[in-house]
Coordinates of N, CA and C in Angstrom, one line a residue:
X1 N 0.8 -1.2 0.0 CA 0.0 0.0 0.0 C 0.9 1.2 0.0
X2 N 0.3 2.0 -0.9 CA 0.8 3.5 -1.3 C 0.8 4.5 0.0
X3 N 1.0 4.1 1.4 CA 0.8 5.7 2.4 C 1.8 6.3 2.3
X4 N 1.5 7.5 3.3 CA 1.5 8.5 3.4 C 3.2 8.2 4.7
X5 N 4.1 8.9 4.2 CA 5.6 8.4 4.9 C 6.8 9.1 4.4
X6 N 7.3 9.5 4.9 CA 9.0 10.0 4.7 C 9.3 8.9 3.2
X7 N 9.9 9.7 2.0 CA 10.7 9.1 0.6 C 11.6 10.3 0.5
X8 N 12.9 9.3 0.6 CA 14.4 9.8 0.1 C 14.4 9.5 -1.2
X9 N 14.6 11.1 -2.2 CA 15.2 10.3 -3.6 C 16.6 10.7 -4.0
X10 N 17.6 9.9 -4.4 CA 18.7 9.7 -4.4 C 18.9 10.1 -5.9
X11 N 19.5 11.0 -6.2 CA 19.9 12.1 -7.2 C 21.6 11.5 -7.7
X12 N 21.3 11.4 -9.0 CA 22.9 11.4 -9.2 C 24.1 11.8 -8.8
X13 N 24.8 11.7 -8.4 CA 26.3 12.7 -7.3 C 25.4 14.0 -6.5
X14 N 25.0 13.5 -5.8 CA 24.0 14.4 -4.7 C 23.7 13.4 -3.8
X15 N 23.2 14.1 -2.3 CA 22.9 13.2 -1.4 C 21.0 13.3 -1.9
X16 N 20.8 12.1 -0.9 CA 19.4 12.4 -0.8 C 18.2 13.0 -0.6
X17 N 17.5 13.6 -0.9 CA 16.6 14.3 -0.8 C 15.5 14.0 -0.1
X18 N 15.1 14.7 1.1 CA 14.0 13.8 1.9 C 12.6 14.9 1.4
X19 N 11.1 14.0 1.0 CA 10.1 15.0 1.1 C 9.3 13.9 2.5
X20 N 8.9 14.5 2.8 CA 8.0 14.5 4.3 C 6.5 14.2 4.2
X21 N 6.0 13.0 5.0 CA 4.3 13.0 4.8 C 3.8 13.2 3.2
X22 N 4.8 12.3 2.5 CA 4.1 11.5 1.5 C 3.9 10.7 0.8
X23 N 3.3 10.5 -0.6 CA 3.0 8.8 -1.0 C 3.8 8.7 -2.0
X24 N 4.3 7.4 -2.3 CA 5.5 7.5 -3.7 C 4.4 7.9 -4.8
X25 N 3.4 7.9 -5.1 CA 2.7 8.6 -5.8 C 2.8 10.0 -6.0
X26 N 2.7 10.9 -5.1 CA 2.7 12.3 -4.7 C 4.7 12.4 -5.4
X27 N 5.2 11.6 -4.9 CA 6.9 11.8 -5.3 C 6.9 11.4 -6.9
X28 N 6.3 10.5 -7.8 CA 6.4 10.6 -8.8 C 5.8 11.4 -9.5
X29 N 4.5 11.8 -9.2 CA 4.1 12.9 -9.8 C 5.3 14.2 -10.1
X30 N 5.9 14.2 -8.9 CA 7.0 15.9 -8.7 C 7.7 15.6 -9.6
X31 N 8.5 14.4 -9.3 CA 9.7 14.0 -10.1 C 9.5 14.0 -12.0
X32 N 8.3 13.5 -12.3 CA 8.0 13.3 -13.8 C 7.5 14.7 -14.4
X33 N 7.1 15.4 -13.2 CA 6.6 17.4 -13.8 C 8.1 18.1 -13.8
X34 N 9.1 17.7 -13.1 CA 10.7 17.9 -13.2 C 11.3 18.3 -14.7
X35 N 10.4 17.2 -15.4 CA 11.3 16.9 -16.4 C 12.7 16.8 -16.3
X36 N 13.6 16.1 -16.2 CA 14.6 15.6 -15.8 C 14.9 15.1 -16.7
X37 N 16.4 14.8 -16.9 CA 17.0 14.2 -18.3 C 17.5 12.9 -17.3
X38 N 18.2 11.9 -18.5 CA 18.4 10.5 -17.5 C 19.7 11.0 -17.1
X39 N 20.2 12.0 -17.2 CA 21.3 12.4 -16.8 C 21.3 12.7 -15.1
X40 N 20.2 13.1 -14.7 CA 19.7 14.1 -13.6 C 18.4 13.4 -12.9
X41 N 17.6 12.2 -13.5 CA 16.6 12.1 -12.9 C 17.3 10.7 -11.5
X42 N 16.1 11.2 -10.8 CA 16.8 9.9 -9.8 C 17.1 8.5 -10.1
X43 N 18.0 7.6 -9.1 CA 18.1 6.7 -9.1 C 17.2 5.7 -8.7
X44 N 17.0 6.1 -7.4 CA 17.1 5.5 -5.7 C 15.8 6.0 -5.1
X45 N 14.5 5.5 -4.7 CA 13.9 6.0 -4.0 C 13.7 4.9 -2.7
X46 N 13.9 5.7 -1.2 CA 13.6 4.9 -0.2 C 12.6 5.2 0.2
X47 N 12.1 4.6 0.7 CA 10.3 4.3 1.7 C 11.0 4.3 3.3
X48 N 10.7 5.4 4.5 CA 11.5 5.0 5.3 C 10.6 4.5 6.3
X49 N 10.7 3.4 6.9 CA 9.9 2.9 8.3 C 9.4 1.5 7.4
X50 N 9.2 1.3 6.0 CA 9.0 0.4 5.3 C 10.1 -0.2 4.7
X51 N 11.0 0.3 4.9 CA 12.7 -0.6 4.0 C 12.3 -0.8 2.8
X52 N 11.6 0.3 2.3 CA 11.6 -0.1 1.0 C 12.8 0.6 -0.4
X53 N 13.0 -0.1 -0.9 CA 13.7 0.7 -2.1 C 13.5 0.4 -2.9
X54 N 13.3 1.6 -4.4 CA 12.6 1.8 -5.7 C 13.7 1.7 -6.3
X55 N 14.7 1.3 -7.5 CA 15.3 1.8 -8.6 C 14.0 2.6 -8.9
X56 N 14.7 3.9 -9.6 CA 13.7 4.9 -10.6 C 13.6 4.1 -11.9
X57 N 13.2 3.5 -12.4 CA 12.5 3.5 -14.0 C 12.0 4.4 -14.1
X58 N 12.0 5.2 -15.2 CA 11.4 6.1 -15.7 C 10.3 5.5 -16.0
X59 N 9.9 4.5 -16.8 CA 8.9 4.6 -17.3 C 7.4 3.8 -16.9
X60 N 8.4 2.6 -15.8 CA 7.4 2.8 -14.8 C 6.7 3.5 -13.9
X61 N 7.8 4.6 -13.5 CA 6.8 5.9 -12.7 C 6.1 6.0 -13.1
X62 N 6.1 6.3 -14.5 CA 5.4 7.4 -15.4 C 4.3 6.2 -15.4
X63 N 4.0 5.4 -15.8 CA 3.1 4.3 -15.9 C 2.2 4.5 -14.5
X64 N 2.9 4.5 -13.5 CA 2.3 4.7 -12.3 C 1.5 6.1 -11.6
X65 N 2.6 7.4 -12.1 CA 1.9 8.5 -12.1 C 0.9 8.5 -12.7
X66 N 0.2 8.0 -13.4 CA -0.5 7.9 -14.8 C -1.9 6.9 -14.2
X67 N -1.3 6.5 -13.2 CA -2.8 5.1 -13.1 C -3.0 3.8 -14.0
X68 N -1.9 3.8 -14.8 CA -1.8 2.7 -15.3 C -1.5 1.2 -15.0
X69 N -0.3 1.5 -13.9 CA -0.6 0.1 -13.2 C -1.1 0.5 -11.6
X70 N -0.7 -0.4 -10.8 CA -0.9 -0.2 -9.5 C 0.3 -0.2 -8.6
X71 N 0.4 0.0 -7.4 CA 1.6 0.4 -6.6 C 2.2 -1.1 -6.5
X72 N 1.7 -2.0 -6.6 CA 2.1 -3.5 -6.5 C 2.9 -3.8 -7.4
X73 N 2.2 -3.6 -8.5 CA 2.8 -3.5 -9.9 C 4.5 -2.8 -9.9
X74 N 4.3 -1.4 -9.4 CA 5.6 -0.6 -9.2 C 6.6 -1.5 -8.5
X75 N 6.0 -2.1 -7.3 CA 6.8 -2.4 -6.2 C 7.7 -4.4 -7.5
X76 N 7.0 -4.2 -7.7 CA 7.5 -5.8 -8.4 C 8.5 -5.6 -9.5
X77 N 8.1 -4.8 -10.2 CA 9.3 -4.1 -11.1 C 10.5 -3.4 -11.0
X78 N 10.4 -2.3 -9.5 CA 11.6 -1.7 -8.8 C 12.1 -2.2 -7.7
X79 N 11.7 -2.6 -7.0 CA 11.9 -2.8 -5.8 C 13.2 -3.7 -5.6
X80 N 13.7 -2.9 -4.7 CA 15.6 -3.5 -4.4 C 16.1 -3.5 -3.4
X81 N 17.1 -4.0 -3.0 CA 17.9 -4.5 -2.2 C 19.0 -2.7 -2.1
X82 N 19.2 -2.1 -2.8 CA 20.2 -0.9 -3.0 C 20.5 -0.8 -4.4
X83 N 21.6 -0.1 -4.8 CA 21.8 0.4 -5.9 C 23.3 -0.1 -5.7
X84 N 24.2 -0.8 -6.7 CA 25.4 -0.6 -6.9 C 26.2 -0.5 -8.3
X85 N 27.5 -0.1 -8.6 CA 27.9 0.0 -9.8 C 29.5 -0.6 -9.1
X86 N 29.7 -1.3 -10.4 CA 30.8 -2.3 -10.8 C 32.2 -1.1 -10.6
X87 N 33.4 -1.7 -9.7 CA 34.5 -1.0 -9.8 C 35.6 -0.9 -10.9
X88 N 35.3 -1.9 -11.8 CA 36.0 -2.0 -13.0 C 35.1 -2.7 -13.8
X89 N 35.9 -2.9 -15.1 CA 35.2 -3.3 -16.4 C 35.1 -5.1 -15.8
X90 N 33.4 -5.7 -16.1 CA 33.5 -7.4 -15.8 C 33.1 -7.8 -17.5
X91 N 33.9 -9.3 -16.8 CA 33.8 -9.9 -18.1 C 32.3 -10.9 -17.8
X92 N 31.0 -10.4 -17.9 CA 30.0 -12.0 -17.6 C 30.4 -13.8 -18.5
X93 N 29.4 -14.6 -17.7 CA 29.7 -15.6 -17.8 C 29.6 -15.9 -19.6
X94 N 28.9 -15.2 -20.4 CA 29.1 -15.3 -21.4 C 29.6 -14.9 -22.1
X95 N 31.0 -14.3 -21.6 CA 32.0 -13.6 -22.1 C 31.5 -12.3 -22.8
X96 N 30.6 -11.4 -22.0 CA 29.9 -10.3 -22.4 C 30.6 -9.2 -21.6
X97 N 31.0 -8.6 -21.8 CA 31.7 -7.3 -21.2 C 31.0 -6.3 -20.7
X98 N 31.0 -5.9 -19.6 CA 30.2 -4.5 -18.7 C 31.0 -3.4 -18.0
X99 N 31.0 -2.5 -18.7 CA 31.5 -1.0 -18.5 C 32.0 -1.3 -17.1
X100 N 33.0 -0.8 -16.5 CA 33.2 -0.1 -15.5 C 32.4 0.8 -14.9
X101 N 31.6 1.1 -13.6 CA 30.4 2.1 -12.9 C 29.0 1.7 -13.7
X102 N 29.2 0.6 -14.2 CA 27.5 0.2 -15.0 C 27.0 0.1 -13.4
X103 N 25.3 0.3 -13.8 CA 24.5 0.4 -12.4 C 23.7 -1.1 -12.7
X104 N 24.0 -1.3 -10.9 CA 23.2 -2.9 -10.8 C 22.5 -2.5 -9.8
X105 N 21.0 -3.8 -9.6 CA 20.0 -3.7 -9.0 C 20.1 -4.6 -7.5
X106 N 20.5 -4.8 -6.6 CA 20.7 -5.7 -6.4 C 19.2 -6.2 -5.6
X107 N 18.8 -7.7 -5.9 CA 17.6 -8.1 -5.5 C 18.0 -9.7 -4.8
X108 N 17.8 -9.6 -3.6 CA 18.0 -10.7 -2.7 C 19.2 -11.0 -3.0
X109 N 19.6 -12.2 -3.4 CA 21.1 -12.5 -3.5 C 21.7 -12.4 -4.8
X110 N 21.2 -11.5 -5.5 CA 21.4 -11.4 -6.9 C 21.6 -10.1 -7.6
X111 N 22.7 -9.6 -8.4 CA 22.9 -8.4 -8.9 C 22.3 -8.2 -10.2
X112 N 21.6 -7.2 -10.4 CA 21.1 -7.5 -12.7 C 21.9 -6.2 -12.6
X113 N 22.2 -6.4 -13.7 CA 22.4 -5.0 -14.4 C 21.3 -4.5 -15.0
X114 N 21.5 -2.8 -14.9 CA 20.3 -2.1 -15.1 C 20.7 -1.7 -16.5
X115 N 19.7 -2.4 -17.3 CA 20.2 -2.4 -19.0 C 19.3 -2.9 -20.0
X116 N 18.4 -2.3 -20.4 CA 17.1 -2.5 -21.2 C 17.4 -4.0 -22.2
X117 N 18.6 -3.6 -23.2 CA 19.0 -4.3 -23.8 C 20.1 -5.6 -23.9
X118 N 20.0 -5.7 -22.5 CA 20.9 -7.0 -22.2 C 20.3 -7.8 -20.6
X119 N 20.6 -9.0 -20.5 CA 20.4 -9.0 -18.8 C 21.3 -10.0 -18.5
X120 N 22.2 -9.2 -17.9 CA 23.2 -9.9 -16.8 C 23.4 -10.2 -15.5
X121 N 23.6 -11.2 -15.1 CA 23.7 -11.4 -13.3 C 25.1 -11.4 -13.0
X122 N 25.0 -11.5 -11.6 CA 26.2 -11.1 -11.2 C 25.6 -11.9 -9.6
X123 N 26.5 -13.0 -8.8 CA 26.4 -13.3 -7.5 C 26.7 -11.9 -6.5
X124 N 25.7 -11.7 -5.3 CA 26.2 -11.2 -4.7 C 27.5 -11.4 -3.6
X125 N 27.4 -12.5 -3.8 CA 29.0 -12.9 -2.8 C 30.5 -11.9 -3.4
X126 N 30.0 -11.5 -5.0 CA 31.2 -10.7 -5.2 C 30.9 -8.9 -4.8
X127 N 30.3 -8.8 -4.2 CA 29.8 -7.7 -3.8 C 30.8 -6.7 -3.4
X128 N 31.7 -7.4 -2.2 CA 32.2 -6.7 -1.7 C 33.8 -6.0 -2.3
X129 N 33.9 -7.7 -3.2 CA 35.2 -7.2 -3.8 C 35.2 -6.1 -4.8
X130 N 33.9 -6.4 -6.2 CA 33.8 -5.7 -7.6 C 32.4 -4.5 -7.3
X131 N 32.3 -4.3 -6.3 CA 31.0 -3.8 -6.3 C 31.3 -2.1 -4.9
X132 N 31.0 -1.1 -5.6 CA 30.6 -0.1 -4.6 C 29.0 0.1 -4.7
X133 N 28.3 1.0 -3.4 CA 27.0 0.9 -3.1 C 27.1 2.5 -3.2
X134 N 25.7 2.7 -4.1 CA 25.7 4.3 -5.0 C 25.4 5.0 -3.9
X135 N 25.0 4.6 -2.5 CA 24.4 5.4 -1.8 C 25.4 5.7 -0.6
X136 N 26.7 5.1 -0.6 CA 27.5 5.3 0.3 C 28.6 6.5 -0.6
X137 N 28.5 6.8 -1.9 CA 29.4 7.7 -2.6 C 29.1 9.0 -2.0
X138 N 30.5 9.7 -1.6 CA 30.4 10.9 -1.0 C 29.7 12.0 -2.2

């Protein structure tokens, strides 16, 4: 359920942004009237008292600001563990190459890369070695 609750959204090289007493609805609404380039629009949205965390899709917000799906819906599509990006360039298991600072999702014990056109995993056991967490960057 969509209430009414403290959401941090987590801005590219910026700390987070807290809005007060409201619904991630009410937050995507702001964020998609923003107009924001993918340069600039958020990452990261937290739900506080609910542990929840959103990767930003764009186009699921927008789907969501919109009334198109439902908050469940949202929550199944973004919903994560944190945000991290790779410290160097990896080679995946199928000898597929991933940028150095590519952004991963991480969800339970499992990393995807955030990448419309490809889907790669990644164990989180290598977490600590190949992996920084977007929300701990100064």
């Amino acid at each position: 359920m969509d209430a009414k609750a403290t959401v941090s959204v987590l801005f590219p090289k910026s700390s987070a942004v807290p809005y007060h007493e409201v619904t991630v609805l009410e937050v995507a609404k702001t964020i998609i009237d923003m107009k924001l380039t993918p340069k600039t629009e958020p990452l990261l949205l937290t739900v506080q008292g609910q542990k929840e965390q959103l990767y930003y899709n764009r186009y699921m917000f927008w789907l969501y600001a919109k009334g198109k799906i439902s908050y469940a819906d949202l929550l199944a599509s973004c919903w994560c563990h944190g945000l991290y990006r790779n410290n160097a360039e990896l080679v995946g298991p199928a000898a597929e190459t991933v940028d150095a600072h590519s952004l991963w999702m991480l969800r339970h014990n499992t990393l995807l890369l955030v990448d419309d056109n490809r889907h790669v995993t990644q164990s989180s056991a290598t977490i600590d070695a190949l992996f920084y967490n977007v929300e701990k960057v100064p």
